[in-house]
Short mmCIF file of C-alpha atoms in Angstrom, two decimals:
data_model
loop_
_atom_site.label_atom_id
_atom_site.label_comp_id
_atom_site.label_asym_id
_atom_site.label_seq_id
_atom_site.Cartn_x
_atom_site.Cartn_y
_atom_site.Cartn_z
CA UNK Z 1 -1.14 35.23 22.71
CA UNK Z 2 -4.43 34.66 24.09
CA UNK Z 3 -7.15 32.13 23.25
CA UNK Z 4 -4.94 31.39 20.42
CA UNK Z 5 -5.86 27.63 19.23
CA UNK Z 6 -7.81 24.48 20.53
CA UNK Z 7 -6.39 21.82 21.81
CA UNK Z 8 -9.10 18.76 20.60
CA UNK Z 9 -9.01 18.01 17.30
CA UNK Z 10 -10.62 15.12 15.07
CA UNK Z 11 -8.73 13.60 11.98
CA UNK Z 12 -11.63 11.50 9.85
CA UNK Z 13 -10.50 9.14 7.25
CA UNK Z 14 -10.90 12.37 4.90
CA UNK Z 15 -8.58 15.25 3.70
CA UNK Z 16 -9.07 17.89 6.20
CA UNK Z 17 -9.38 17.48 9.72
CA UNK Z 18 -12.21 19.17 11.67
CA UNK Z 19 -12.17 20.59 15.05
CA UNK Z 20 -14.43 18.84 17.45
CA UNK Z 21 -15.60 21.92 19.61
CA UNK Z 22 -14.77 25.27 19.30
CA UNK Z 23 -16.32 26.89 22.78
CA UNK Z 24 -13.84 29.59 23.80
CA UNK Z 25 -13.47 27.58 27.26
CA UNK Z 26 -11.23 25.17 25.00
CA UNK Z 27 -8.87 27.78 23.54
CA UNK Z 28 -5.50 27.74 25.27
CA UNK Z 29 -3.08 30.70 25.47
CA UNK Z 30 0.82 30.12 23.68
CA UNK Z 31 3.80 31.79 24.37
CA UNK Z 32 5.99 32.69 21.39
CA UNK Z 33 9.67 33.95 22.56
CA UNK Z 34 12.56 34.34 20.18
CA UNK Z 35 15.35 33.48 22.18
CA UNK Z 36 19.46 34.21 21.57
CA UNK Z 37 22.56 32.30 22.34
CA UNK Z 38 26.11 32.99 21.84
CA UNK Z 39 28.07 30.28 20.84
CA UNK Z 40 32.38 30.35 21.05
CA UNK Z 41 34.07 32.63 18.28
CA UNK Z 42 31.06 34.83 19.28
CA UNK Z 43 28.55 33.48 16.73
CA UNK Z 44 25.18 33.63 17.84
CA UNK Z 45 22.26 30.84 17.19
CA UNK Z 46 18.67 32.01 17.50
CA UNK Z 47 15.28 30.11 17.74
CA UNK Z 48 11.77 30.25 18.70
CA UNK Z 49 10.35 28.35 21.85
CA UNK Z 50 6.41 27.69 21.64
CA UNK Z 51 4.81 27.24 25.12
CA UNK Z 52 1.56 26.64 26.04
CA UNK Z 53 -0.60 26.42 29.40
CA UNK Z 54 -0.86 23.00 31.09
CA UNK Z 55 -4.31 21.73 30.08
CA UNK Z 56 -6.86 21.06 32.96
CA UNK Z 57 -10.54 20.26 32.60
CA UNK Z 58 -11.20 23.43 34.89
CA UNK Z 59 -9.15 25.71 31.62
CA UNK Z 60 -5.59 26.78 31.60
CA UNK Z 61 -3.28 26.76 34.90
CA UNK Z 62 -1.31 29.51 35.59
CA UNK Z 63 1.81 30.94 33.71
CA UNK Z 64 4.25 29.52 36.08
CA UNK Z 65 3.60 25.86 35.01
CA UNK Z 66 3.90 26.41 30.98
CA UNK Z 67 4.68 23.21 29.04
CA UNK Z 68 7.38 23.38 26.48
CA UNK Z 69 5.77 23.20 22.66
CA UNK Z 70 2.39 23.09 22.28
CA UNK Z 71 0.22 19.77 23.60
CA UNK Z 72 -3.36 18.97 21.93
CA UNK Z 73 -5.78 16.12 21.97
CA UNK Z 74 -6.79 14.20 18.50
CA UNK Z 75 -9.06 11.65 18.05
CA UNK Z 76 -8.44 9.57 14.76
CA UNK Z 77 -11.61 7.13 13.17
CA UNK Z 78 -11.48 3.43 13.30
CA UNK Z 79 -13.90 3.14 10.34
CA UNK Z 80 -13.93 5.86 7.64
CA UNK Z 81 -16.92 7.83 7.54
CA UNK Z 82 -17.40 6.91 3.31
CA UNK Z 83 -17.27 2.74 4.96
CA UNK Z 84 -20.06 3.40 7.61
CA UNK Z 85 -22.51 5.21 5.08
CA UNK Z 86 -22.32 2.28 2.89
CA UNK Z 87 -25.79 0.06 2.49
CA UNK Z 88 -26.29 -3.78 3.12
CA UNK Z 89 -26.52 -4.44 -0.12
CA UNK Z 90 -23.44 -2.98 -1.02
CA UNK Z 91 -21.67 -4.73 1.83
CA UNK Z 92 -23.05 -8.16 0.30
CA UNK Z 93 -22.04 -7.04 -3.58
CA UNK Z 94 -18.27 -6.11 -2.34
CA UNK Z 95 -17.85 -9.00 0.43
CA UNK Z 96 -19.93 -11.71 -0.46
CA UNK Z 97 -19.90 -11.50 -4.32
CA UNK Z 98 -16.34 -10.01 -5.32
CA UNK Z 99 -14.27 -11.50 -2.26
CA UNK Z 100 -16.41 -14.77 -2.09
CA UNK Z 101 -15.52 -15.36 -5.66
CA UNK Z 102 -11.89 -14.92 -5.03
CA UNK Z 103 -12.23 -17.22 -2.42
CA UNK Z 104 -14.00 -20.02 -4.38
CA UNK Z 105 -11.76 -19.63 -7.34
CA UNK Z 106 -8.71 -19.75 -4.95
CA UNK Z 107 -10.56 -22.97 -2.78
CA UNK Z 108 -12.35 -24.96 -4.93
CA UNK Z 109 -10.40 -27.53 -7.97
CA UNK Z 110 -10.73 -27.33 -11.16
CA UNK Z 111 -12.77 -30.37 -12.33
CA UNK Z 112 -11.52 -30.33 -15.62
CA UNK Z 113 -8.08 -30.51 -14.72
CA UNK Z 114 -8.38 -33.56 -12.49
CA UNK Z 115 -6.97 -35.90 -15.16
CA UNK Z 116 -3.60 -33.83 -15.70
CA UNK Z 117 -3.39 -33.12 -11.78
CA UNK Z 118 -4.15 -37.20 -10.87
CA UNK Z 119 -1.88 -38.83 -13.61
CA UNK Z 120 -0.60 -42.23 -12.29
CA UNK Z 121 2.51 -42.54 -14.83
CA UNK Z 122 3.31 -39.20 -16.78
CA UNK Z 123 6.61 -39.89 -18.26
CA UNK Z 124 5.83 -40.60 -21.65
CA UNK Z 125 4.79 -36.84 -21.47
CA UNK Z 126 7.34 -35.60 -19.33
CA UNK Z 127 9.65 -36.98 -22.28
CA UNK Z 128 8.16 -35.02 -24.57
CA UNK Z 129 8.23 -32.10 -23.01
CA UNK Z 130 12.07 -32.62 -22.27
CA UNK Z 131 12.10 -33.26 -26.13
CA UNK Z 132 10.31 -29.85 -26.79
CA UNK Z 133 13.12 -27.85 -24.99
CA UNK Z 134 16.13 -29.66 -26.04
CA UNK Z 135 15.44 -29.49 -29.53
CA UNK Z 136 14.56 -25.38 -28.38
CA UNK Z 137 17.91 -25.54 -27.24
CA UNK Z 138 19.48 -26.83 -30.22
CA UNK Z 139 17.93 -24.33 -31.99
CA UNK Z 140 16.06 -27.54 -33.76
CA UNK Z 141 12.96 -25.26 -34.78
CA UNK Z 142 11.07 -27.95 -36.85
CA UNK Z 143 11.68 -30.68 -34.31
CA UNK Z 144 10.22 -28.64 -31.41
CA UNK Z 145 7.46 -27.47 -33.39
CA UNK Z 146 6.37 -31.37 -34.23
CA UNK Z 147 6.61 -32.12 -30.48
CA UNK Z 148 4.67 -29.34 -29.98
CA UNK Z 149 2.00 -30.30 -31.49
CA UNK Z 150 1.82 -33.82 -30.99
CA UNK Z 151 1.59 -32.71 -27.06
CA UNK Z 152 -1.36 -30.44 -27.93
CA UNK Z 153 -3.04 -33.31 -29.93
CA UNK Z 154 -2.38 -35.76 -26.52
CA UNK Z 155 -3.54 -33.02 -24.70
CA UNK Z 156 -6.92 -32.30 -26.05
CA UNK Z 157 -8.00 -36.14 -26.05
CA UNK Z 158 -8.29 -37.66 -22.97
CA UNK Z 159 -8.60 -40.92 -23.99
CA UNK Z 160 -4.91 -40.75 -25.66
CA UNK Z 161 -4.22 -39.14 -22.15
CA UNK Z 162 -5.13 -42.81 -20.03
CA UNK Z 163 -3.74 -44.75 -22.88
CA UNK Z 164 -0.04 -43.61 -22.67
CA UNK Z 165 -0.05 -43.04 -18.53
CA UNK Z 166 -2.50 -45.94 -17.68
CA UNK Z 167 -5.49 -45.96 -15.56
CA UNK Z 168 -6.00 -44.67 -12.29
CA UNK Z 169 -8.26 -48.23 -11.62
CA UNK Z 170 -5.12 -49.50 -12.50
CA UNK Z 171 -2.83 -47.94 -9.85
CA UNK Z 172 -5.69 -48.42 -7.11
CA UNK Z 173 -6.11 -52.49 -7.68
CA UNK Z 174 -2.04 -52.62 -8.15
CA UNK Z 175 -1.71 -50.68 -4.80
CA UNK Z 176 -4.41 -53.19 -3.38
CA UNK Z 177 -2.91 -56.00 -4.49
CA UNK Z 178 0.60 -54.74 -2.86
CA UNK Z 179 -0.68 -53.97 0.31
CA UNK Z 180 -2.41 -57.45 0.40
CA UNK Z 181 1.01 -59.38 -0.29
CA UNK Z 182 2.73 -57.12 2.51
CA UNK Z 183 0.35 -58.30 5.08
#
């Protein structure tokens, strides 16, 4: 078959890929052949072979050095052509906005949960929270309830919070004063 296909073609970050030039000096000539074989017990297999010209800058070489299957050139997009048309300000909304945020959320601590995260002695609470789940476990509905809400009450006041696991001043000037009998 002559000048049936081209060899070059471009696959964008889109659906359908688009052939990059179509000049006839870039169609290449196939060679379709059905071909037999008998197999023992006389059964015969058939197929199809697909050949094509060796490709040269100068166009095809000659019939006597045919490849086996057919050989073509694509070239594939390292940025999708919808990417590149975007504007800078919508490359500062998406990066800088949406990701930055992410970021800073991810990054930065939460200020108002410095006094849970930096508790010097928390096992009054941890006690009560063991309390909460056993008396879950013993099925103890009213109990765990109570201790429920008595942690919520401790919770919301921060005051009762430094009262019942002491003061971070506290833990500095007792770490102080250790270090200074060590030495």
């Amino acid at each position: 078959m002559k000048n049936w296909f081209i060899p070059t073609v471009r696959l964008p970050a889109t659906i359908k890929p688009k052939l990059i030039n179509t000049a006839a000096d870039l169609l290449q000539d196939i060679f379709i052949r059905r071909r037999c074989q008998v197999i023992e017990g006389g059964a015969v297999t058939v197929w199809w072979e697909v050949e094509q010209n060796k490709l040269s800058p100068t166009g095809p070489i000659i019939d006597a050095e045919r490849r086996e299957g057919v050989m073509f050139y694509t070239w594939s997009e390292k940025v999708t052509e919808s990417l590149a048309s975007f504007s800078i300000v919508t490359f500062y909304i998406v990066v800088v906005l949406g990701i930055g945020s992410v970021i800073r959320d991810v990054i930065k601590v939460g200020s108002e949960q410095i006094f849970i995260k930096d508790m010097p002695k928390p096992d009054s609470l941890m006690l009560i929270c063991e309390g909460i789940l056993i008396s879950r476990l013993e099925n103890n509905l009213e109990r765990e309830e109570q201790l429920y809400f008595i942690l919520i009450d401790i919770m919301r006041s921060p005051e009762i919070i430094k009262m019942i696991t002491s003061s971070s001043l506290k833990k500095k000037e007792n770490q102080a004063i250790e270090n200074g009998n060590e030495q």
